[in-house]
mmCIF file of C-alpha atoms (C1' of nucleotides) in Angstrom:
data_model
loop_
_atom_site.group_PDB
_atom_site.id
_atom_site.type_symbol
_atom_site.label_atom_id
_atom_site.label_comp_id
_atom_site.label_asym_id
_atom_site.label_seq_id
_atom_site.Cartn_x
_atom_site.Cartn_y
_atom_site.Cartn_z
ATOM 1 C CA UNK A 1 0.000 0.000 0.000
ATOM 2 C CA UNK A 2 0.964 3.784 -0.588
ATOM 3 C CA UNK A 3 1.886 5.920 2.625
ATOM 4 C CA UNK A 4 -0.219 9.252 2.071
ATOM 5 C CA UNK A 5 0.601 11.039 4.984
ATOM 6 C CA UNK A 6 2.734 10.912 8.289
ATOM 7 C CA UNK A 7 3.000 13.566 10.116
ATOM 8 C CA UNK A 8 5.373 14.147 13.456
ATOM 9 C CA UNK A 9 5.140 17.578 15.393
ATOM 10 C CA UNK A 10 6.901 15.247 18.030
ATOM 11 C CA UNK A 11 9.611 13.319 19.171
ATOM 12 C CA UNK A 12 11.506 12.280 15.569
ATOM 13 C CA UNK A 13 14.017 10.701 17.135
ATOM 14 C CA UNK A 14 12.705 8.039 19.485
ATOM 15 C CA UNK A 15 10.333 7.392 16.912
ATOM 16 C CA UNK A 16 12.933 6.717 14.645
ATOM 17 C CA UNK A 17 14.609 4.336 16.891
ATOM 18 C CA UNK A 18 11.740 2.088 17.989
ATOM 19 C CA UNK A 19 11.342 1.372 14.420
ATOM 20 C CA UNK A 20 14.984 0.389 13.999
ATOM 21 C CA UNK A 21 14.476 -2.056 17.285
ATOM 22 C CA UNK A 22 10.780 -3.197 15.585
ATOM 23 C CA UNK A 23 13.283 -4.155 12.635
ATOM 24 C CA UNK A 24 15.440 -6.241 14.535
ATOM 25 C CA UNK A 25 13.162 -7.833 16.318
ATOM 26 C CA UNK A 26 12.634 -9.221 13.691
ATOM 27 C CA UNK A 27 8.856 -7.775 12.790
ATOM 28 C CA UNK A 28 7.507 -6.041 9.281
ATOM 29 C CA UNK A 29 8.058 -2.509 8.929
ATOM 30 C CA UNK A 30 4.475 -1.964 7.547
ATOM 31 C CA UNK A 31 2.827 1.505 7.156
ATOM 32 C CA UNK A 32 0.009 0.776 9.544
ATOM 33 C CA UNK A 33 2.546 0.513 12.053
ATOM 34 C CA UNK A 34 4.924 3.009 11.149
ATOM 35 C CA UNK A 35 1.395 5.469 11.325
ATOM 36 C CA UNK A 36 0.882 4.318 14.781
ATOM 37 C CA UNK A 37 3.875 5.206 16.229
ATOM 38 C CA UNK A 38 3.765 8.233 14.441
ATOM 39 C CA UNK A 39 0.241 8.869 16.130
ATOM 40 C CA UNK A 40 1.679 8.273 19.104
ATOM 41 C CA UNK A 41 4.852 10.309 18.937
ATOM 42 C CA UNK A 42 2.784 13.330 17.889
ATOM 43 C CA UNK A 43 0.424 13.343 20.349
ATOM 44 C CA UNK A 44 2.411 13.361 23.365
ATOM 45 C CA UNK A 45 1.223 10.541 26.241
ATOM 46 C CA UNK A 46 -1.656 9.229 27.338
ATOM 47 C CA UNK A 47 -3.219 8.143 24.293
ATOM 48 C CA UNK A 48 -6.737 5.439 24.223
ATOM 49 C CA UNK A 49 -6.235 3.054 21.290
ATOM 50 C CA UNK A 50 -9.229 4.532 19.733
ATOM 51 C CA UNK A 51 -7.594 8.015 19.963
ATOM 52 C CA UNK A 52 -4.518 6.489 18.114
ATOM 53 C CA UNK A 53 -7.331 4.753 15.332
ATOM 54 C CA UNK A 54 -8.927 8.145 14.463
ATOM 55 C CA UNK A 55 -5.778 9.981 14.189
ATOM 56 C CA UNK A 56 -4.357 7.444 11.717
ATOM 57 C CA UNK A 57 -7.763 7.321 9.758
ATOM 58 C CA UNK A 58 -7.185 11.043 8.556
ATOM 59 C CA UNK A 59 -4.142 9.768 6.875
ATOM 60 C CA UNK A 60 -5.691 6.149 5.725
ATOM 61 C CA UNK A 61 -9.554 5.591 5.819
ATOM 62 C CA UNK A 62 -9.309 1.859 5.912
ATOM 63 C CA UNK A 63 -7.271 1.290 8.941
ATOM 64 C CA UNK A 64 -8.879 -0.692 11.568
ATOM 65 C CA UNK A 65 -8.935 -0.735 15.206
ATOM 66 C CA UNK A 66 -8.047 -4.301 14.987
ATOM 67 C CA UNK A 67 -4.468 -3.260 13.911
ATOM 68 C CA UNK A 68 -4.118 -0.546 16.622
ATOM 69 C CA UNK A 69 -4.417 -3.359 19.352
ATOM 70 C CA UNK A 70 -2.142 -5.604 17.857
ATOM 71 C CA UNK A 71 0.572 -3.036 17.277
ATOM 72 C CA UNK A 72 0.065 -1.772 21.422
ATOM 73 C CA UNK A 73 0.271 -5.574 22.122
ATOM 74 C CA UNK A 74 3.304 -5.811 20.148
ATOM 75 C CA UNK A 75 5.186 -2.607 21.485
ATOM 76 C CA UNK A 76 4.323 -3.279 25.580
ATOM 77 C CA UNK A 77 5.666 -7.118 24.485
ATOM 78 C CA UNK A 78 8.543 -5.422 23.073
ATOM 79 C CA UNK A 79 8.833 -2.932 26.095
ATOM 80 C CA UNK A 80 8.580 0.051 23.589
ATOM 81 C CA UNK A 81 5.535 1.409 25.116
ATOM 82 C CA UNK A 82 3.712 1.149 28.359
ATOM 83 C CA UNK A 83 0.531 0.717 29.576
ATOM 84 C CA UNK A 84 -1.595 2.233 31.547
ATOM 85 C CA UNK A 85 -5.021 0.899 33.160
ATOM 86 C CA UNK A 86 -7.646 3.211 33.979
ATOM 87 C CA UNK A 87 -10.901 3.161 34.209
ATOM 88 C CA UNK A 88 -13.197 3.288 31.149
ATOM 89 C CA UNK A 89 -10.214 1.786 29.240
ATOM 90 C CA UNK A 90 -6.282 1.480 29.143
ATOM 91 C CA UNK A 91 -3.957 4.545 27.687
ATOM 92 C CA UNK A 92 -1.131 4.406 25.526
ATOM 93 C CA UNK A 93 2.666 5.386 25.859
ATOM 94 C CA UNK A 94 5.931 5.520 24.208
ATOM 95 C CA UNK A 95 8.676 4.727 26.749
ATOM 96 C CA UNK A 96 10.442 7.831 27.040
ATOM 97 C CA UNK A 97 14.312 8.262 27.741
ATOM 98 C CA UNK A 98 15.991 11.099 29.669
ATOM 99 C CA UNK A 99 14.835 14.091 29.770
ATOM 100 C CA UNK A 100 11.905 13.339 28.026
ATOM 101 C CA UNK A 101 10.754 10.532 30.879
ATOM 102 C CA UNK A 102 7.965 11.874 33.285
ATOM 103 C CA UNK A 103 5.420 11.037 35.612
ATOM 104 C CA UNK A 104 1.805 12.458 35.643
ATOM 105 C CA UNK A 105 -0.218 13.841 38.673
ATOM 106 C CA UNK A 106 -4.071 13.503 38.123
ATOM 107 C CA UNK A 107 -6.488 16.007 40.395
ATOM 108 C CA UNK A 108 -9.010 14.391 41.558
ATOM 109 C CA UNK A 109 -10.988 17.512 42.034
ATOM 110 C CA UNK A 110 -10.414 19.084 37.708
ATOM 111 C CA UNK A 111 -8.966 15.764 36.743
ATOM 112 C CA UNK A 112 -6.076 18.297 34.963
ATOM 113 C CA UNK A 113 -2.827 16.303 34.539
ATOM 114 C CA UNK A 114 0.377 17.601 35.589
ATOM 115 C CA UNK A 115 4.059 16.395 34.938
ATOM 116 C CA UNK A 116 6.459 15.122 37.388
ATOM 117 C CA UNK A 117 10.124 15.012 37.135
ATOM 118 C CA UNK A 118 11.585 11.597 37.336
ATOM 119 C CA UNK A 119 14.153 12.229 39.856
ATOM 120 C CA UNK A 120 11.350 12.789 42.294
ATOM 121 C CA UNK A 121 10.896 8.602 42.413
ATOM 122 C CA UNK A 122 14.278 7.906 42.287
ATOM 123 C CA UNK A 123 14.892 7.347 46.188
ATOM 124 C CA UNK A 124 11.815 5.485 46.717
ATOM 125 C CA UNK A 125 12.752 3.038 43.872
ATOM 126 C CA UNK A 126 16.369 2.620 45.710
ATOM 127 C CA UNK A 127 14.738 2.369 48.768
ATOM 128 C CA UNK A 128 12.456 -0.400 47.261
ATOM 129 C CA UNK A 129 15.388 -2.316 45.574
ATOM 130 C CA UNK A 130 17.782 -2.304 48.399
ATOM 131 C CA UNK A 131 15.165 -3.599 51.519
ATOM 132 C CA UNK A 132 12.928 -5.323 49.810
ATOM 133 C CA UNK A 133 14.311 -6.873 46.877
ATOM 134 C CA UNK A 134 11.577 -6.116 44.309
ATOM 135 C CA UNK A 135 12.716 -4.337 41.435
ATOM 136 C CA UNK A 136 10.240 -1.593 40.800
ATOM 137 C CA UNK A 137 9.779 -0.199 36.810
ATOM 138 C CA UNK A 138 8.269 2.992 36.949
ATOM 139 C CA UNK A 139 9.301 4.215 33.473
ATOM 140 C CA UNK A 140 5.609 5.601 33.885
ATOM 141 C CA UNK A 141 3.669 6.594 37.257
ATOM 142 C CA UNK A 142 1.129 8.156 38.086
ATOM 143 C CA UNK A 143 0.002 10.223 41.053
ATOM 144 C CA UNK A 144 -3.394 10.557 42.310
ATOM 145 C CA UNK A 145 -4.945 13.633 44.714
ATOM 146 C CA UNK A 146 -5.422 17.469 44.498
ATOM 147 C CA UNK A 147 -3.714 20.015 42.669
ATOM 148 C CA UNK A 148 -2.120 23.260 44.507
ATOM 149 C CA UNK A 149 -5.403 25.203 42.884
ATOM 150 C CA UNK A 150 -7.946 22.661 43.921
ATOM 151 C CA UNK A 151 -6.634 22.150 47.778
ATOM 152 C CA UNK A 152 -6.792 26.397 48.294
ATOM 153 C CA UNK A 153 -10.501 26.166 47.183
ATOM 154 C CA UNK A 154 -11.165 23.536 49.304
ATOM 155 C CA UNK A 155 -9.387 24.881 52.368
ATOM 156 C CA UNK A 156 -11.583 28.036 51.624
ATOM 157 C CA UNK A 157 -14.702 26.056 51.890
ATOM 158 C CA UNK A 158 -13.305 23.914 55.188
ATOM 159 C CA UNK A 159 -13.125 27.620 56.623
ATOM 160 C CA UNK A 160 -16.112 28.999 55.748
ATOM 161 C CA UNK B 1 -34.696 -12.105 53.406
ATOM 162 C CA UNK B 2 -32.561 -14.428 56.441
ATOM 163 C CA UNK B 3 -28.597 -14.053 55.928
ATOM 164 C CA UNK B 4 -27.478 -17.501 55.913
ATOM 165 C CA UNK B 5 -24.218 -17.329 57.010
ATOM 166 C CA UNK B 6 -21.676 -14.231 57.795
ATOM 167 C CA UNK B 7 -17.995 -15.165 58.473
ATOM 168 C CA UNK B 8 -15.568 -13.048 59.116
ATOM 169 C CA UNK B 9 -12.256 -14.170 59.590
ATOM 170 C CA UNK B 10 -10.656 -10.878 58.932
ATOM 171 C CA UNK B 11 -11.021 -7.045 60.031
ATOM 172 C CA UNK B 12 -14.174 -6.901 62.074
ATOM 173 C CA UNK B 13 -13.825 -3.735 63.646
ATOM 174 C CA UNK B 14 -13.111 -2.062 60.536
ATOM 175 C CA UNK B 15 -15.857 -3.994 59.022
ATOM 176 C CA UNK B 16 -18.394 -2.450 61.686
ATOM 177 C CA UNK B 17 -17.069 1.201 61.112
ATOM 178 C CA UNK B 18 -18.250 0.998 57.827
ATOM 179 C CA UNK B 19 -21.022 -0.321 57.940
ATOM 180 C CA UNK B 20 -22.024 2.024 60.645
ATOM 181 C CA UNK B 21 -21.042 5.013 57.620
ATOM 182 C CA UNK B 22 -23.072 3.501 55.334
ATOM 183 C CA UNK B 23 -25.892 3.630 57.819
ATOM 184 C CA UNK B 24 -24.960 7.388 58.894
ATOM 185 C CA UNK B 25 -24.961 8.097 54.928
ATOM 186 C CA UNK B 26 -28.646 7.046 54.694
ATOM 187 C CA UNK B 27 -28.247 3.876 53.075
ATOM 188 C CA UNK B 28 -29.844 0.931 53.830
ATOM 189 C CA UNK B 29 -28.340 -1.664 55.430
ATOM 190 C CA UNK B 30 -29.490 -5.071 53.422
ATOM 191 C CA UNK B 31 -27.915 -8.166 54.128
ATOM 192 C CA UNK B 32 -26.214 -7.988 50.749
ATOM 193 C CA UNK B 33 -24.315 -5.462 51.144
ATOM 194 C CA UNK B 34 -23.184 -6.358 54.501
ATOM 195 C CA UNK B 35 -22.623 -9.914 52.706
ATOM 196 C CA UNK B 36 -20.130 -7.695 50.275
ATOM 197 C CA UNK B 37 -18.808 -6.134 53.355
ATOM 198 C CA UNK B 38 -17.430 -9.646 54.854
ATOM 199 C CA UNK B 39 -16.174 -10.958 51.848
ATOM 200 C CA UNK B 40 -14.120 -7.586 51.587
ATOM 201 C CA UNK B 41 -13.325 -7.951 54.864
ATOM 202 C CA UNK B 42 -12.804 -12.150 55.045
ATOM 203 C CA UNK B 43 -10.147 -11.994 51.756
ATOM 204 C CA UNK B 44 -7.833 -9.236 52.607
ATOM 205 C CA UNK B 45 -7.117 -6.795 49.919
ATOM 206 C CA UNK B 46 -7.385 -6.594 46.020
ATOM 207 C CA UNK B 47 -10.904 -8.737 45.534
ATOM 208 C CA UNK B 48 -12.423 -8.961 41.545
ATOM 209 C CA UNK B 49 -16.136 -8.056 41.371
ATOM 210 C CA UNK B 50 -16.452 -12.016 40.417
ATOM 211 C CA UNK B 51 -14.483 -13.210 43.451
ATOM 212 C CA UNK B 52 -16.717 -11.198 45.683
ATOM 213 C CA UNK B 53 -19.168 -12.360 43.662
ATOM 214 C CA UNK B 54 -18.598 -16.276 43.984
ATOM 215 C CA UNK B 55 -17.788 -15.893 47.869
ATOM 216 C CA UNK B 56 -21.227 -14.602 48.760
ATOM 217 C CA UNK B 57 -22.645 -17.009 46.230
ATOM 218 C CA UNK B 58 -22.381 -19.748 48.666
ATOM 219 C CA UNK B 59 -24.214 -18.458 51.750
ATOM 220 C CA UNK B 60 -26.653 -16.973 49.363
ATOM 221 C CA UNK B 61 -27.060 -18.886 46.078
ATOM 222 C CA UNK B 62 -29.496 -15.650 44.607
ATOM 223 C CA UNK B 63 -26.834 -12.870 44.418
ATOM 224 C CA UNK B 64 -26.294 -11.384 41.533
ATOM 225 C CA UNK B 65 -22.897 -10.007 40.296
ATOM 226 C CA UNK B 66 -25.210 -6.442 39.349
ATOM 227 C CA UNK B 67 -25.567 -5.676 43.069
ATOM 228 C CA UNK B 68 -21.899 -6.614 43.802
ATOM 229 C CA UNK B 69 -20.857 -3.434 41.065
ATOM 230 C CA UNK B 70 -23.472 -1.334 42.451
ATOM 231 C CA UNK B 71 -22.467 -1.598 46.752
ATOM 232 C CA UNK B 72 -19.020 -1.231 45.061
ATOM 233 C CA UNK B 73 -19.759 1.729 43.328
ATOM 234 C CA UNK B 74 -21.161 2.981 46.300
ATOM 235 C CA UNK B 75 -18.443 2.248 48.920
ATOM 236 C CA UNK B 76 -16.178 3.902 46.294
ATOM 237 C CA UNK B 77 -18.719 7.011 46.282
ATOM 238 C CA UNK B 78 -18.510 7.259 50.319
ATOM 239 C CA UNK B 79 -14.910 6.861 50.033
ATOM 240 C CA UNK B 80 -14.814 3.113 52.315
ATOM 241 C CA UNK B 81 -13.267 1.565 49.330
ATOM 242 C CA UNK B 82 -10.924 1.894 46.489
ATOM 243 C CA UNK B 83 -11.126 0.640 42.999
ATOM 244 C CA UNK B 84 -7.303 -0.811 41.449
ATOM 245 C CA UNK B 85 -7.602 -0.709 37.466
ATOM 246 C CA UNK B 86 -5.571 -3.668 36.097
ATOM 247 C CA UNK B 87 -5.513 -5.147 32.889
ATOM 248 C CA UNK B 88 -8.472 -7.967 32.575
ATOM 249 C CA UNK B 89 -10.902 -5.738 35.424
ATOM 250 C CA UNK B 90 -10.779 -3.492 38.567
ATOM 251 C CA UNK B 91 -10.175 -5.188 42.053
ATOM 252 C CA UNK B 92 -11.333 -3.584 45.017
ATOM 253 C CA UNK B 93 -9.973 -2.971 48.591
ATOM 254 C CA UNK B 94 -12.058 -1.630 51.665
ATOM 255 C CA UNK B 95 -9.606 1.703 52.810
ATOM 256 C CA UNK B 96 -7.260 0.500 55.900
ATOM 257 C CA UNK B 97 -6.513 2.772 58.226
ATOM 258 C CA UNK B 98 -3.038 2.706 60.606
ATOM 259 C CA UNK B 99 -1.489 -0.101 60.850
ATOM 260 C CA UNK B 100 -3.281 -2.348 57.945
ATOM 261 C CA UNK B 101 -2.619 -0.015 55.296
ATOM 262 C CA UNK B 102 -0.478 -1.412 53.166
ATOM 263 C CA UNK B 103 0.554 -1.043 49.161
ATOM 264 C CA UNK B 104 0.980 -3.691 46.715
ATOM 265 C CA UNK B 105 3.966 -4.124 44.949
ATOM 266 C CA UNK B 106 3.086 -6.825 41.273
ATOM 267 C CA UNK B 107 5.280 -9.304 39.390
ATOM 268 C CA UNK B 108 5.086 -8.405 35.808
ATOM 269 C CA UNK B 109 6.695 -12.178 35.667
ATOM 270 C CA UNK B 110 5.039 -14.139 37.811
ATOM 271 C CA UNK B 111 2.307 -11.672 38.802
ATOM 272 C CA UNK B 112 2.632 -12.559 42.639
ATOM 273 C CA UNK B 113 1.067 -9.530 44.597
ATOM 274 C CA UNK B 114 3.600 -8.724 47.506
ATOM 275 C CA UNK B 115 2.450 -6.077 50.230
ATOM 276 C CA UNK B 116 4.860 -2.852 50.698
ATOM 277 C CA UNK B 117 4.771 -0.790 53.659
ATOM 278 C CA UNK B 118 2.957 2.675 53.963
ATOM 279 C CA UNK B 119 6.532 4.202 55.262
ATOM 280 C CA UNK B 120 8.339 3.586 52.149
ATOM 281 C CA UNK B 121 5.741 6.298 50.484
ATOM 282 C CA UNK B 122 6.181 8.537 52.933
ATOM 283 C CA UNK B 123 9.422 10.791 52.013
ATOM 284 C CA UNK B 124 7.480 10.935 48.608
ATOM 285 C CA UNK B 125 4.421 12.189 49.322
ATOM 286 C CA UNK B 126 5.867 15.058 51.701
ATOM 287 C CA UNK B 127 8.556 16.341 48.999
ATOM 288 C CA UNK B 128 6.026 16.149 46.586
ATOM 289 C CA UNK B 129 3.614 18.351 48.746
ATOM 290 C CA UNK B 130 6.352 20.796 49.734
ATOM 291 C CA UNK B 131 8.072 20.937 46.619
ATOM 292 C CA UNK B 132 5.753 20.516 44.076
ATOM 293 C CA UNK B 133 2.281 21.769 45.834
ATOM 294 C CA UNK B 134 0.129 18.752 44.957
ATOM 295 C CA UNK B 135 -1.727 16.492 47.276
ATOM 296 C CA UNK B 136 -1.017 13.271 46.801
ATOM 297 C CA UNK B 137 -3.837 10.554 48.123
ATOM 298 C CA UNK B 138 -2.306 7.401 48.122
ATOM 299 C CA UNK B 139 -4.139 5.080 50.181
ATOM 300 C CA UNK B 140 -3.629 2.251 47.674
ATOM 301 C CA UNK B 141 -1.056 2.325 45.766
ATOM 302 C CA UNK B 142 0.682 -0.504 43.349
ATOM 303 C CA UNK B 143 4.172 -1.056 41.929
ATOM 304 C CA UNK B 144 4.906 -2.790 39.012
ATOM 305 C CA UNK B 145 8.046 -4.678 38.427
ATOM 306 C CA UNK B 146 10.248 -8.008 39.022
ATOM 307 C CA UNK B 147 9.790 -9.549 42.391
ATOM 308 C CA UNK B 148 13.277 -11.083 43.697
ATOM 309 C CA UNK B 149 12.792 -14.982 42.400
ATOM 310 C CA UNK B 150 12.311 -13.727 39.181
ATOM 311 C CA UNK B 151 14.866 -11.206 39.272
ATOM 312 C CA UNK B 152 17.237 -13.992 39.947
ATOM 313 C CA UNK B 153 15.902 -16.108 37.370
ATOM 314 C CA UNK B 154 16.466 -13.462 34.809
ATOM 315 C CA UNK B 155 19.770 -12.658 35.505
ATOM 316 C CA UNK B 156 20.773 -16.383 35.576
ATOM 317 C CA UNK B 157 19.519 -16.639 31.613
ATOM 318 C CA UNK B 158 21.103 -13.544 31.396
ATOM 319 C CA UNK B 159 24.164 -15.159 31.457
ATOM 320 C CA UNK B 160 23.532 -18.496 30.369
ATOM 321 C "C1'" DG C 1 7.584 -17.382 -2.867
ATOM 322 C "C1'" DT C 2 6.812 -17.497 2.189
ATOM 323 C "C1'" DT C 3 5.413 -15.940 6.120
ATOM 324 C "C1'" DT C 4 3.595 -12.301 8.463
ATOM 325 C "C1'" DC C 5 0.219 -8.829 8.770
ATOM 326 C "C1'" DT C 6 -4.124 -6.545 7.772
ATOM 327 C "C1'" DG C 7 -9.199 -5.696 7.381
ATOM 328 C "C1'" DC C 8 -13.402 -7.382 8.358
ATOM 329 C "C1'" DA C 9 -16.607 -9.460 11.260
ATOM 330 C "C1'" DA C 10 -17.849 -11.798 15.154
ATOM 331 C "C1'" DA C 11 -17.221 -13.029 19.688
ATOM 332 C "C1'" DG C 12 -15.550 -12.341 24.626
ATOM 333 C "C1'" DC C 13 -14.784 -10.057 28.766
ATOM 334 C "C1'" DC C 14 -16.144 -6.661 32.377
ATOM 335 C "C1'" DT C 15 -19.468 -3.422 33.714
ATOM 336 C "C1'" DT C 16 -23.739 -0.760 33.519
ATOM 337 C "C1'" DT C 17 -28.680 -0.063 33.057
ATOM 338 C "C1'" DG C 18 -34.025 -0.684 32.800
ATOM 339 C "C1'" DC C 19 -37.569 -2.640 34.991
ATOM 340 C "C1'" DA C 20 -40.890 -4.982 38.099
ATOM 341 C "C1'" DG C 21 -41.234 -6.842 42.427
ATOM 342 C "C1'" DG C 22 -39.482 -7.083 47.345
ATOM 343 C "C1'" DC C 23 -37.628 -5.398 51.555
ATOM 344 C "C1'" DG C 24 -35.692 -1.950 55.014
ATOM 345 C "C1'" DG C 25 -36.680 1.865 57.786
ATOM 346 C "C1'" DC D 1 -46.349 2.461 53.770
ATOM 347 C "C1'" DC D 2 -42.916 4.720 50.962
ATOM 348 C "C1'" DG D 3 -38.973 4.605 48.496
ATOM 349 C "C1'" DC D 4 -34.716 2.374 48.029
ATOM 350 C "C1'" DC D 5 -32.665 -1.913 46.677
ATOM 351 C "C1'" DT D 6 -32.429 -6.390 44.440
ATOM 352 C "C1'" DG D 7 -32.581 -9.986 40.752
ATOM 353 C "C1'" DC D 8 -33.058 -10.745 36.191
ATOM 354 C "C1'" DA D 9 -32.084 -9.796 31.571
ATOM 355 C "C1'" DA D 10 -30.351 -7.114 28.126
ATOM 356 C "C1'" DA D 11 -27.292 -3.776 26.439
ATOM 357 C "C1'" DG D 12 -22.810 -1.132 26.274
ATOM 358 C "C1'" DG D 13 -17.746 -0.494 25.983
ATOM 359 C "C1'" DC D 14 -13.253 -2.053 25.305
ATOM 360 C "C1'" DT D 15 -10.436 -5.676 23.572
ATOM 361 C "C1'" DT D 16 -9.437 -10.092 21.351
ATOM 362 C "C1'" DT D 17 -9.729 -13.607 17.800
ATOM 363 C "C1'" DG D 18 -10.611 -16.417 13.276
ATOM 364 C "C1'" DC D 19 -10.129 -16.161 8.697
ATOM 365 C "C1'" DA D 20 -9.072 -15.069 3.804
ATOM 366 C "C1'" DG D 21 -6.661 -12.012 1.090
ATOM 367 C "C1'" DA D 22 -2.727 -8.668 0.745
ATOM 368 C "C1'" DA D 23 1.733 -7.113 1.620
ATOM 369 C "C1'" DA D 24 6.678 -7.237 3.444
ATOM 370 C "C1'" DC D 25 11.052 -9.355 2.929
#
DNA sequence: GTTTCTGCAAAGCCTTTGCAGGCGG
DNA sequence: CCGCCTGCAAAGGCTTTGCAGAAAC
């Protein structure tokens, strides 16, 4: 088939190197996979496997859902992507290196989502290694409670 | 209806607390749900809807799995339990308080659930508070990674 | 040329919902 | 008694799977 359109406002590089390590894997380089990870590069994080379908149906009308799940399957096998279980269905992610790596903070109260430096679950994975023995990989994390913006307002209310 | 049979080999006095919420709440306090209530209590930690399900099953052969989601919604709702998205369903977990809290550490290998405790989050959630300005909540919380058996056995085909 | 991969369709989980009757307060 | 709650059945989402044809190598 003919490649119409991929697009990447995002991160070229990793992007290009997960295909390389799809390659030696041993696994097709086919467009419908090449798209995903495209999809997935562009938007950054958090994706739904039917956010990653419609986004590659702009470029190629006959792509199927189907596909999408079978690629994810084949990237988390492949430890190229992660993912992540929430309610109402799981999300998508590319593992990210360096700088790029993050962890998210949901509020409870606006459900916004807010980045968290890596560093900041460094100790506790130490600390988790050394007296326990379990090996923790948190190449994704997320925290759950109330923003800075949400816990004023409800101090507010707790006052009044 | 006549409850059957209630047996509680586990946390009866949290049990009663919350129970005694619901009640305070101005919900109803049907034998059901107080069925649900035991089996969370009976099989400590991380329960499927079906394994509650199945438990109450046998002192009451009529339950249905609908009213299992629905006094879990609930107790999720009045914040006495906690949902845990995994891949293939949620499990559930009545909130400990003190000295039963607890967080789950799970082998991506041999997907043993392992019980961490609540200190190890500690130094965590207070730089993240001070430094950051978010809240986290992290009465359950779950680790993924490589327990120590399989840790071994990896590195020993590692080298092989 | 093979073998893998895709698109399509159908099925499989887990979970939710509508409704009529039953039970708790 | 009133209104909430249950059991039953059916539907709703997300995800997986079987199969024949198409595409990658």
């Amino acid at each position: 088939m003919q490649i119409v359109a991929i697009t990447n406002g995002g991160n070229l590089v990793r992007h290009g190197e997960i295909l390389e390590a799809l390659r030696k894997a041993g696994y097709r380089l086919t467009p419908q996979r090449v798209m995903v990870l495209s999809a997935m590069a562009k938007g950054k994080g958090h994706l739904s496997a039917d956010e990653i379908y419609e986004e590659v149906r702009q470029a190629y009308p006959f792509f199927d859902l189907a596909t999408v799940y079978r690629t994810l399957q084949l990237l988390v096998k492949l430890h190229l992507a992660t993912a992540i279980e929430e309610a109402g269905g799981a999300r998508f992610e590319l593992v990210q290196e360096g700088s790029n790596q993050h962890h998210h903070m949901v509020c409870e109260e606006c459900n916004g989502v807010f980045d968290l430096p890596p560093h900041y679950l460094n100790a506790l994975k130490e600390q988790v290694m050394r007296e326990v023995g379990f090996e923790p990989h948190m190449e994704h994390f997320t925290i759950h409670g109330l923003c800075a913006d949400c816990r004023e307002r409800e101090e507010k209310k707790a006052v009044s």
